Coordinates of C-alpha atoms in Angstrom, one line a residue:
M186 CA -6.7 -39.0 72.0
D187 CA -3.1 -37.6 73.8
L188 CA 0.2 -36.8 71.8
R189 CA 1.5 -39.8 73.2
A190 CA -1.7 -42.2 71.5
E191 CA -1.0 -40.0 68.3
L192 CA 2.7 -40.9 67.9
L193 CA 2.7 -44.7 69.0
K194 CA 0.1 -45.4 66.3
S195 CA 2.3 -44.6 63.7
I196 CA 5.3 -45.5 65.7
W197 CA 4.1 -49.1 65.6
Y198 CA 3.7 -49.2 61.6
A199 CA 7.0 -48.5 61.4
F200 CA 8.1 -51.2 63.7
T201 CA 5.8 -53.6 61.8
A202 CA 7.7 -52.4 58.5
L203 CA 10.8 -53.2 59.7
D204 CA 10.0 -56.8 61.0
V205 CA 11.0 -58.3 57.9
E206 CA 10.2 -61.9 59.2
K207 CA 6.6 -61.0 61.3
S208 CA 8.0 -62.9 63.9
G209 CA 7.2 -59.3 66.2
K210 CA 10.9 -58.8 67.3
V211 CA 13.3 -56.2 65.2
S212 CA 17.4 -56.2 64.8
K213 CA 19.3 -53.4 67.0
S214 CA 20.7 -51.6 64.6
Q215 CA 17.5 -51.2 62.9
L216 CA 16.1 -50.1 66.0
K217 CA 19.0 -47.3 66.4
V218 CA 18.4 -46.6 63.2
L219 CA 15.0 -45.6 63.8
S220 CA 15.6 -43.8 67.3
H221 CA 18.1 -41.2 65.8
N222 CA 15.7 -40.6 63.0
L223 CA 12.7 -40.2 65.6
Y224 CA 15.2 -38.0 67.5
T225 CA 15.5 -36.1 64.1
V226 CA 12.4 -35.4 63.7
L227 CA 11.2 -34.8 67.1
C228 CA 13.7 -32.5 67.7
I229 CA 14.6 -33.7 70.9
P230 CA 18.4 -33.5 71.5
H231 CA 20.4 -36.9 72.7
D232 CA 23.4 -38.3 73.0
P233 CA 25.0 -40.4 70.0
V234 CA 27.2 -42.4 72.2
A235 CA 24.6 -43.4 74.5
L236 CA 22.2 -44.1 71.6
E237 CA 25.0 -46.8 70.5
E238 CA 26.2 -48.2 73.6
H239 CA 22.3 -48.7 74.4
F240 CA 21.6 -50.4 71.2
R241 CA 25.8 -52.1 71.1
D242 CA 25.5 -56.1 69.4
D243 CA 25.1 -58.1 71.5
D244 CA 24.3 -62.0 72.0
D245 CA 20.7 -61.2 73.2
G246 CA 19.1 -60.7 69.6
P247 CA 16.3 -59.1 67.6
V248 CA 14.3 -56.5 70.5
S249 CA 10.2 -57.7 70.1
S250 CA 8.0 -54.6 70.3
Q251 CA 7.6 -54.9 74.2
G252 CA 11.0 -55.0 74.8
Y253 CA 11.8 -51.4 73.1
M254 CA 8.0 -50.1 74.6
P255 CA 10.8 -49.0 78.1
Y256 CA 13.1 -47.2 75.9
L257 CA 11.0 -45.2 73.7
N258 CA 8.9 -43.6 77.3
K259 CA 11.5 -43.1 78.2
Y260 CA 14.2 -41.4 76.2
I261 CA 11.5 -40.2 73.7
L262 CA 8.2 -40.0 74.4
D263 CA 8.1 -38.8 77.9
K264 CA 10.8 -35.8 76.2
V265 CA 8.5 -34.6 73.2
E266 CA 7.0 -31.3 73.7
E267 CA 3.8 -30.7 72.1
G268 CA 4.2 -27.6 69.2
A269 CA 7.8 -28.2 69.5
F270 CA 8.1 -30.2 66.2
V271 CA 6.5 -30.1 62.9
K272 CA 4.3 -33.8 63.2
E273 CA 3.7 -34.1 59.1
N274 CA 7.6 -34.8 58.9
F275 CA 7.2 -37.2 61.6
D276 CA 4.1 -39.0 59.8
E277 CA 5.8 -38.8 56.6
L278 CA 8.8 -40.7 58.2
C279 CA 6.8 -43.2 59.7
W280 CA 4.9 -43.8 56.4
T281 CA 7.8 -44.0 54.3
L282 CA 9.3 -46.9 56.4
T283 CA 5.6 -48.5 56.0
A284 CA 5.0 -47.7 52.6
K285 CA 7.8 -49.2 51.1
K286 CA 7.0 -52.5 52.7
N287 CA 3.0 -52.4 52.0
Y288 CA 1.4 -49.8 50.2
K289 CA 1.2 -51.7 46.4
P290 CA -0.7 -48.9 44.6
D291 CA -1.8 -50.2 40.5
R292 CA 1.8 -50.3 38.7
N293 CA 0.0 -49.3 35.9
G294 CA -0.3 -45.8 37.5
N295 CA -4.2 -46.4 37.2
S296 CA -4.6 -45.8 41.3
V297 CA -7.3 -43.1 41.7
V298 CA -5.4 -42.2 45.0
S299 CA -1.8 -40.7 44.5
H300 CA 1.2 -41.2 46.8
Q301 CA 0.9 -37.8 48.5
D302 CA -2.9 -38.2 49.3
A303 CA -2.6 -42.1 50.0
F304 CA -0.2 -40.7 52.7
K305 CA -2.8 -37.9 54.0
L306 CA -5.5 -40.9 53.9
W307 CA -3.3 -42.8 56.2
C308 CA -2.5 -39.9 58.7
L309 CA -6.8 -39.8 58.9
F310 CA -6.6 -43.6 59.1
N311 CA -4.8 -43.1 62.3
F312 CA -6.4 -40.6 63.6
L313 CA -9.8 -42.4 63.2
S314 CA -8.8 -45.8 63.8
E315 CA -9.5 -48.0 67.2
D316 CA -7.2 -47.3 70.4
K317 CA -6.1 -50.8 70.3
Y318 CA -3.6 -52.7 68.1
P319 CA -3.1 -54.4 65.3
L320 CA -4.9 -51.0 64.0
V321 CA -8.2 -51.3 62.7
M322 CA -11.2 -48.8 61.8
V323 CA -14.5 -50.5 62.3
P324 CA -17.0 -50.1 59.6
D325 CA -18.8 -46.7 61.2
E326 CA -15.8 -44.9 60.9
V327 CA -14.4 -45.9 58.0
E328 CA -18.5 -45.0 56.4
Y329 CA -17.8 -41.4 57.6
L330 CA -14.7 -40.9 56.3
L331 CA -15.3 -41.9 52.3
K332 CA -18.7 -40.1 53.3
K333 CA -16.6 -36.5 54.5
I334 CA -14.3 -37.5 51.2
C335 CA -17.3 -37.7 48.7
T336 CA -18.8 -34.6 50.0
A337 CA -15.8 -32.7 49.2
M338 CA -15.8 -33.9 45.6
N339 CA -19.3 -32.9 45.4
V340 CA -20.6 -36.4 44.6
E341 CA -22.7 -39.2 46.9
L342 CA -21.8 -42.3 48.4
N343 CA -23.2 -45.6 47.1
S344 CA -23.7 -47.0 50.8
C345 CA -25.4 -49.8 49.7
E346 CA -22.2 -51.1 47.5
L347 CA -20.1 -50.3 50.7
D348 CA -22.4 -52.7 52.8
D349 CA -22.0 -55.3 50.1
Y350 CA -18.2 -54.5 49.8
L351 CA -17.6 -54.9 53.9
S352 CA -19.3 -57.6 53.8
Q353 CA -17.3 -59.6 51.4
E354 CA -13.8 -58.3 52.6
P355 CA -12.4 -60.3 54.9
Q356 CA -12.2 -58.0 58.3
G357 CA -9.6 -58.5 60.8
Q358 CA -10.7 -57.8 65.0
G359 CA -13.2 -56.1 63.6
G360 CA -12.8 -53.9 61.3
L361 CA -10.5 -53.0 57.8
T362 CA -6.9 -52.6 58.1
V363 CA -5.5 -49.2 56.7
W364 CA -3.9 -51.0 53.7
Q365 CA -7.7 -52.6 52.8
F366 CA -8.9 -49.7 53.2
L367 CA -6.4 -47.8 50.5
D368 CA -7.0 -50.6 48.1
M369 CA -10.7 -50.0 48.2
V370 CA -10.0 -46.6 47.4
N371 CA -7.7 -47.2 44.6
S372 CA -10.4 -50.0 43.1
G373 CA -12.7 -46.7 42.2
R374 CA -15.4 -49.0 42.9
F375 CA -16.8 -45.8 45.1
L376 CA -14.9 -43.4 43.8
R377 CA -16.4 -44.2 40.0
G378 CA -15.4 -41.0 37.1
I379 CA -13.9 -39.2 39.5
E380 CA -9.8 -38.0 38.3
Q381 CA -7.4 -37.9 40.9
E382 CA -6.9 -34.4 41.3
A383 CA -10.5 -34.0 42.7
V384 CA -9.2 -36.6 45.7
S385 CA -5.8 -34.7 46.3
M386 CA -8.4 -31.6 46.1
A387 CA -11.2 -33.7 48.9
V388 CA -7.7 -34.4 51.2
E389 CA -6.0 -30.6 50.7
E390 CA -6.7 -27.5 52.3
G391 CA -7.3 -25.0 49.2
Y392 CA -6.7 -21.9 47.0
L393 CA -7.9 -18.5 48.5
W394 CA -7.5 -15.1 47.0
K395 CA -6.6 -12.6 49.7
K396 CA -5.8 -9.0 49.9
G397 CA -2.7 -7.1 51.2
Q398 CA -2.3 -5.3 53.8
L399 CA 0.5 -2.6 51.7
R400 CA -0.3 -2.6 48.4
R401 CA -3.9 -3.7 48.6
N402 CA -3.5 -5.6 45.8
W403 CA -4.9 -9.4 45.5
S404 CA -3.1 -12.7 45.4
E405 CA -4.1 -16.1 45.4
R406 CA -2.5 -18.3 48.2
W407 CA -2.4 -21.4 49.5
F408 CA -4.4 -21.6 52.5
M409 CA -4.5 -24.1 55.6
L410 CA -6.2 -24.3 58.1
K411 CA -5.2 -25.2 61.9
P412 CA -7.0 -25.4 65.6
S413 CA -5.1 -22.2 66.6
V414 CA -3.9 -20.7 63.7
L415 CA -4.2 -19.7 59.6
S416 CA -1.3 -20.5 57.8
Y417 CA -0.9 -19.5 53.9
Y418 CA 1.6 -20.0 52.1
M419 CA 3.0 -18.9 48.1
S420 CA 1.8 -22.1 46.5
E421 CA 0.0 -26.0 47.7
E422 CA 3.9 -27.0 48.3
R423 CA 3.9 -25.0 51.3
K424 CA 7.7 -24.6 50.8
E425 CA 7.4 -20.6 51.0
K426 CA 5.2 -19.1 53.6
K427 CA 4.0 -15.7 53.2
G428 CA 2.2 -15.4 56.9
S429 CA -0.3 -16.7 59.1
I430 CA -3.2 -15.6 61.2
A431 CA -3.3 -16.6 64.7
L432 CA -7.0 -17.4 65.9
D433 CA -8.6 -17.3 69.6
K434 CA -11.2 -16.1 71.2
H435 CA -11.1 -12.1 70.0
C436 CA -11.5 -13.1 66.5
C437 CA -14.6 -13.0 64.3
V438 CA -15.2 -14.3 61.3
E439 CA -17.3 -11.6 58.5
V440 CA -19.1 -12.3 55.1
L441 CA -18.4 -9.5 52.9
P442 CA -20.0 -7.9 49.6
D443 CA -18.6 -8.4 46.3
R444 CA -16.7 -5.3 45.3
D445 CA -12.9 -4.7 43.8
G446 CA -14.5 -7.5 41.0
K447 CA -14.4 -10.3 43.6
R448 CA -17.0 -12.3 44.8
C449 CA -17.6 -14.7 47.0
M450 CA -15.4 -12.7 49.7
F451 CA -15.3 -12.9 53.6
C452 CA -13.0 -11.5 56.2
V453 CA -11.2 -12.6 59.4
K454 CA -11.1 -10.3 62.2
T455 CA -8.5 -9.9 64.8
L456 CA -7.6 -7.3 67.5
S457 CA -4.5 -5.7 65.4
R458 CA -5.7 -6.2 61.7
T459 CA -9.1 -7.4 59.1
Y460 CA -7.7 -9.8 56.3
E461 CA -10.3 -9.9 53.5
M462 CA -10.3 -13.1 51.1
S463 CA -12.2 -14.1 48.4
A464 CA -13.6 -18.0 47.6
S465 CA -13.8 -19.5 43.9
D466 CA -17.5 -19.8 44.8
T467 CA -20.6 -19.5 47.7
R468 CA -20.1 -23.3 48.7
Q469 CA -16.4 -23.3 49.5
R470 CA -17.0 -19.6 51.6
Q471 CA -19.6 -21.1 53.4
E472 CA -17.2 -24.4 53.9
W473 CA -14.0 -21.7 54.8
T474 CA -16.1 -19.5 57.2
L475 CA -17.6 -22.3 58.8
A476 CA -14.7 -24.3 59.4
I477 CA -12.5 -21.0 61.0
Q478 CA -15.6 -20.3 63.2
T479 CA -15.5 -23.8 64.5
A480 CA -11.9 -23.2 65.6
I481 CA -12.3 -20.0 66.8
R482 CA -15.4 -21.4 68.8
L483 CA -12.8 -24.5 70.0
Q484 CA -10.1 -21.7 71.3
A485 CA -12.8 -20.1 73.4
E486 CA -13.9 -23.5 74.7
G487 CA -10.6 -24.7 75.4
K488 CA -10.5 -27.2 73.3
K489 CA -7.8 -28.1 70.8
S490 CA -9.7 -30.7 67.7
L491 CA -13.1 -30.8 67.3
H492 CA -12.8 -34.4 65.5
K493 CA -11.6 -35.6 68.4
D494 CA -14.7 -35.0 70.0
L495 CA -17.1 -35.3 66.9
K496 CA -14.8 -39.1 67.4
Q497 CA -15.2 -40.0 70.9
K498 CA -19.3 -38.7 70.5
R499 CA -19.8 -41.8 67.6
R500 CA -17.3 -43.8 69.8
E501 CA -19.5 -43.4 72.4
Q502 CA -22.9 -43.6 70.0
R503 CA -21.6 -47.5 69.0
E504 CA -21.2 -48.7 72.1
Q505 CA -24.4 -47.3 73.0
R506 CA -26.2 -49.2 70.0
E507 CA -24.1 -51.8 70.7
Q508 CA -25.4 -52.4 74.3
R509 CA -29.2 -51.8 72.9
K510 CA -28.3 -54.4 70.4
A511 CA -27.1 -57.1 72.9
A512 CA -30.2 -56.0 75.2
K513 CA -32.6 -56.7 72.5
E514 CA -30.9 -59.5 71.4
E515 CA -31.0 -61.0 74.9
E516 CA -34.5 -60.1 75.5
T517 CA -35.2 -62.2 72.1
Q518 CA -33.4 -65.0 73.3
R519 CA -35.2 -64.8 76.8
L520 CA -38.8 -64.8 74.5
K521 CA -37.5 -67.8 72.4
Q522 CA -36.8 -70.1 75.7
L523 CA -40.4 -68.7 77.1
Q524 CA -41.8 -69.9 74.1
E525 CA -39.3 -73.6 73.9
E526 CA -40.8 -73.5 77.4
K527 CA -44.6 -73.1 76.1
E528 CA -44.6 -75.6 73.8
R529 CA -42.9 -78.0 75.7
K530 CA -45.4 -77.5 78.2
L531 CA -48.2 -77.6 75.8
Q532 CA -46.8 -80.9 74.2
E533 CA -46.3 -82.5 77.5
L534 CA -50.1 -82.0 78.1
E535 CA -50.7 -83.3 74.7
L536 CA -48.9 -86.6 75.3
L537 CA -51.0 -86.4 78.6
K538 CA -54.5 -85.8 77.9
E539 CA -53.2 -88.7 74.6
A540 CA -51.9 -91.5 77.3
Q541 CA -55.8 -90.1 79.1
R542 CA -57.7 -91.1 76.2
Q543 CA -55.3 -94.4 75.3
A544 CA -56.3 -95.0 79.0
E545 CA -59.7 -95.0 78.5
I546 CA -59.7 -96.9 75.2
L547 CA -57.9 -99.6 77.0
L548 CA -60.4 -99.6 79.8
Q549 CA -63.4 -100.2 77.3
E550 CA -61.7 -102.7 75.9
E551 CA -60.4 -104.6 79.1
E552 CA -63.7 -104.1 80.9
Q553 CA -65.6 -107.3 80.1
R554 CA -62.1 -109.1 81.0
R555 CA -60.9 -107.4 84.2
R556 CA -65.1 -106.6 85.4
Q557 CA -63.8 -108.4 88.7
Q558 CA -60.7 -105.4 88.9
H559 CA -63.0 -102.6 88.0
E560 CA -63.1 -100.8 91.2
E561 CA -59.7 -101.3 92.2
M562 CA -58.2 -99.7 88.4
Q563 CA -61.2 -97.6 89.0
R564 CA -60.4 -95.8 91.9
T565 CA -56.8 -95.8 90.0
L566 CA -57.4 -94.2 87.4
E567 CA -59.8 -91.8 89.3
I568 CA -56.1 -91.0 91.2
Q569 CA -54.7 -90.6 88.0
L570 CA -57.0 -88.2 86.6
R571 CA -57.3 -86.1 89.6
E572 CA -52.9 -86.0 89.1
A573 CA -53.4 -85.0 85.8
E574 CA -55.9 -82.1 86.8
Q575 CA -53.5 -80.8 88.9
A576 CA -50.2 -80.7 86.6
R577 CA -53.0 -79.4 84.0
A578 CA -53.9 -76.6 86.8
S579 CA -50.5 -76.1 87.4
M580 CA -49.2 -75.7 84.3
Q581 CA -51.9 -73.4 83.1
A582 CA -51.3 -71.1 86.1
E583 CA -47.9 -71.5 85.0
M584 CA -48.6 -70.5 81.5
V585 CA -50.5 -67.6 82.9
L586 CA -47.4 -66.2 84.9
K587 CA -44.8 -66.9 82.0
E588 CA -47.8 -65.4 79.4
A589 CA -48.1 -61.8 82.1
E590 CA -44.4 -61.8 82.2
A591 CA -44.2 -62.1 78.7
E592 CA -46.4 -59.2 78.4
R593 CA -44.4 -57.1 80.8
Q594 CA -41.5 -57.8 78.7
R595 CA -43.7 -56.7 75.6
K596 CA -44.2 -53.0 77.9
R597 CA -40.8 -52.6 78.5
I598 CA -39.9 -53.0 75.0
L599 CA -42.5 -50.5 74.0
E600 CA -40.9 -47.8 77.0
L601 CA -37.3 -48.8 75.9
E602 CA -39.1 -47.6 72.3
D603 CA -40.6 -44.5 73.5
M604 CA -37.3 -43.9 75.8
Q605 CA -35.3 -43.9 72.6
E606 CA -37.7 -41.6 70.1
R607 CA -37.5 -39.1 73.6
L608 CA -33.5 -39.4 73.4
Q609 CA -33.3 -38.3 69.8
E610 CA -36.2 -35.6 70.0
A611 CA -33.9 -34.3 73.4
L612 CA -30.7 -34.6 70.8
Q613 CA -32.3 -32.4 68.3
Q614 CA -33.3 -29.9 70.7
E615 CA -29.8 -29.9 72.2
V616 CA -28.5 -29.6 68.3
K617 CA -30.6 -26.8 68.1
A618 CA -29.4 -25.3 71.2
R619 CA -26.3 -25.2 70.0
Q620 CA -26.9 -23.8 67.2
D621 CA -28.7 -21.2 68.8
E622 CA -25.7 -21.0 71.1
E623 CA -23.3 -20.4 67.8
A624 CA -25.5 -17.5 66.4
V625 CA -25.7 -15.7 69.8
R626 CA -21.6 -16.4 70.6
Y627 CA -21.1 -14.7 66.8
A628 CA -23.4 -11.9 67.5
Q629 CA -21.5 -11.2 71.1
A630 CA -18.5 -11.5 69.6
R631 CA -19.7 -9.1 66.7
L632 CA -20.9 -6.9 69.6
L633 CA -17.5 -6.8 71.4
A634 CA -15.8 -5.6 68.6
E635 CA -17.7 -2.9 67.9
E636 CA -17.8 -1.8 71.6
E637 CA -13.8 -2.3 71.3
E638 CA -14.1 0.1 68.3
K639 CA -15.8 2.3 70.6
L640 CA -13.5 1.9 73.3
K641 CA -10.2 3.2 71.6
Q642 CA -12.5 6.2 69.6
L643 CA -13.3 7.1 73.1
M644 CA -9.3 6.6 74.3
K645 CA -8.4 8.6 71.4
L646 CA -11.2 11.9 72.1
K647 CA -9.2 11.6 75.5
E648 CA -6.0 12.0 75.1
E649 CA -6.9 14.4 72.6
Q650 CA -8.9 16.0 75.5
E651 CA -5.8 15.7 77.8
E652 CA -3.5 17.6 75.1
Y653 CA -5.8 20.2 74.9
I654 CA -6.1 20.3 78.9
I655 CA -2.2 20.6 79.2
K656 CA -2.2 23.0 76.0
T657 CA -4.8 25.5 77.6
Q658 CA -2.6 25.0 80.8
R659 CA 0.0 26.0 78.7
E660 CA -1.2 29.1 77.2
K661 CA -3.2 30.0 80.8
Q662 CA 0.5 30.4 82.6
V663 CA 2.0 32.6 79.7
L664 CA -1.3 34.4 80.4
K665 CA -0.9 35.1 83.7
Q666 CA 3.4 35.8 83.1
E667 CA 1.8 38.3 80.9
M668 CA -0.7 40.0 83.2
E669 CA 2.1 39.6 85.8
N670 CA 4.5 41.5 83.5
K671 CA 1.7 44.1 82.7
N672 CA 1.3 44.9 86.5
K673 CA 4.5 45.4 86.7
C674 CA 4.2 48.1 84.5
L675 CA 1.2 48.9 86.1
E676 CA 3.2 49.3 89.1
E677 CA 5.7 51.2 87.2
A678 CA 3.4 53.6 85.2
Q679 CA 1.8 54.8 88.9
K680 CA 5.0 55.3 90.7
Q681 CA 6.0 57.8 87.4
L682 CA 1.8 59.1 87.1
E683 CA 2.9 59.9 91.3
E684 CA 5.9 61.1 90.2
V685 CA 4.7 63.2 87.5
R686 CA 1.9 64.6 90.3
V687 CA 4.7 65.0 92.7
N688 CA 6.4 67.4 90.2
R689 CA 3.1 69.1 88.5
Q690 CA 2.5 69.9 92.8
R691 CA 5.7 71.3 92.8
V692 CA 5.5 73.5 89.2
D693 CA 2.2 74.7 90.5
Q694 CA 3.8 76.0 93.7
D695 CA 7.0 77.5 91.8
V696 CA 4.0 79.4 88.9
M697 CA 2.3 80.7 92.3
V698 CA 5.7 81.9 93.3
A699 CA 6.5 83.3 90.0
Q700 CA 2.8 84.7 89.8
R701 CA 3.4 86.3 93.3
K702 CA 6.1 87.7 92.1
L703 CA 5.1 88.9 88.9
R704 CA 2.2 90.5 90.6
Q705 CA 5.1 92.3 92.9
A706 CA 6.6 93.3 89.9
S707 CA 4.1 94.4 88.1
T708 CA 2.4 96.7 91.2
N709 CA 6.4 97.6 91.4
V710 CA 6.2 99.0 87.4
K711 CA 3.1 100.5 88.0
H712 CA 4.5 102.3 91.0
W713 CA 7.8 103.7 89.4
N714 CA 5.4 104.9 86.5
V715 CA 3.3 106.9 88.2
Q716 CA 6.5 108.4 89.3
M717 CA 8.1 108.9 86.2
N718 CA 5.0 110.7 85.4
R719 CA 4.6 112.5 88.2
L720 CA 8.5 113.1 87.8
M721 CA 7.9 114.2 84.0
H722 CA 5.2 116.6 84.0
P723 CA 7.1 119.1 86.4
I724 CA 9.9 119.9 84.3
G725 CA 8.5 121.3 80.8
P726 CA 8.1 125.3 81.0
G727 CA 9.4 125.8 77.0
D728 CA 8.1 123.7 74.0
K729 CA 12.3 123.5 73.0
R730 CA 12.8 121.6 76.8
T731 CA 9.5 120.1 76.6
N732 CA 10.1 118.7 72.9
V733 CA 13.7 117.7 74.0
S734 CA 12.0 116.0 77.7
G735 CA 9.4 113.9 75.1
G736 CA 11.7 113.0 72.8
V737 CA 14.0 111.9 75.7
F738 CA 11.0 109.6 77.7
A739 CA 9.6 108.7 74.9
G740 CA 11.9 106.1 73.9
Y741 CA 11.3 104.7 77.6
Q742 CA 7.5 103.8 77.0
P743 CA 7.6 100.7 74.6
L744 CA 10.2 99.3 77.4
L745 CA 8.1 99.8 80.1
S746 CA 4.8 98.3 78.1
R747 CA 6.9 95.0 77.2
R748 CA 7.7 94.8 80.2
D749 CA 4.4 95.0 81.7
S750 CA 3.0 92.7 79.4
S751 CA 6.2 90.1 79.8
L752 CA 5.2 90.4 83.3
K753 CA 1.7 89.3 83.0

């Protein structure tokens, strides 16, 4: 069922509510107001002047539903965009129009269902009702919905009492209308001993405790699950939205052990964050985890709603049951006709036998009186007997054929029953295979999450390695620069060493020259000393002169010795 069909169901209730006289027509002024409200709740831009012009009062009178459909399809339904409006506001508009006229709860306040819960049951009824007008819900869907509500309230539905009620309640078009359904729920016949708050909790979403991301404290939030998002609000009025969790094929749900004083914990893991939550009991946690896993699986399979698939499957099963029932009734009818034909043939055979007996009696009674006509009468009777035998033989052959046909039909019925058992076994195997597939998908999702975490760690190590390589390259460049500077200093030191070597060689040459000069000077000094000694000895004939001469040259000897030492 697409979005257009869902919207048309609610609009049909609004249109019939405006039909006060039940003539199938609504005035143009009322349709103008209805169209304006539909434009508003569906968030469709429109021209008020064109709306006034289209629904201008004239002599045509009220408009039927068929006359309103072209405008509804062209200017409203064709322009609706899924996700651009809040469907709950749209349903609430249509419910307000139709409930004011048709919904009649107990005036004493003894109704089991509140007005808000009646609105939600009305929405569920529209979803499960048949796609034909007037809208009704078949008994199988009524039982399915009541079982879901009773399961949510942890009570057991009395199926026998429900069957009695459905058999006694007049059903139009093969099912219950929404108002009959609401009256049945409000009567408390199937929800005996249940308070109004329990019904509210059965049809609404629910409270869960959620752990904060920054402050890491626990807060109670009202959660609402949709096929692609899990939203949470401050309270059940849903006025202040605190956040939402986008559900896709990369998400997964895990059960957590009790800690931090919280029990029945579980978490929803996304690519960017892990949300920790706590339920009131184990059953509620199991329901939430299963519902969220189902939503994630539907997103991975590209489906929008599990309930639509289940509804379609239930409808197909009902059609198959009806077809099997019709085939069985047809087979029963054929067997009944065959039995009647057989009884008729037996009656004819009995009549023939009775006629034969009467003929024999008449023959015996008139034997003496019709002695003369005995032979002719005998021939006539023999002919009749032969014809009767032939008719009897033909009837017996036909009875054999009919019995063979009946035996074939019985075998066919047994084959159909065997086929039904095999189909049920195949269905159970398919359900088991789906459960195994869900378990494998869950394990695969968990492995993918672990692999993604390891990939993140590998990327982090790779980034650290790249940073270390860049740092090493920078240090290598610094060392290279320092090496070049040291090489330059080494070259300069080598140059200075060469200069020192050259200077040393030059100094060594100067020293050798000085040594040569010193040796020459020493030689000269020795020569002069010898000459001086020679000159000093001949001049000394007397003591006085000798003393004088010795005193004069005695002052020169230390000077000469110091000169020799300095030259050395």
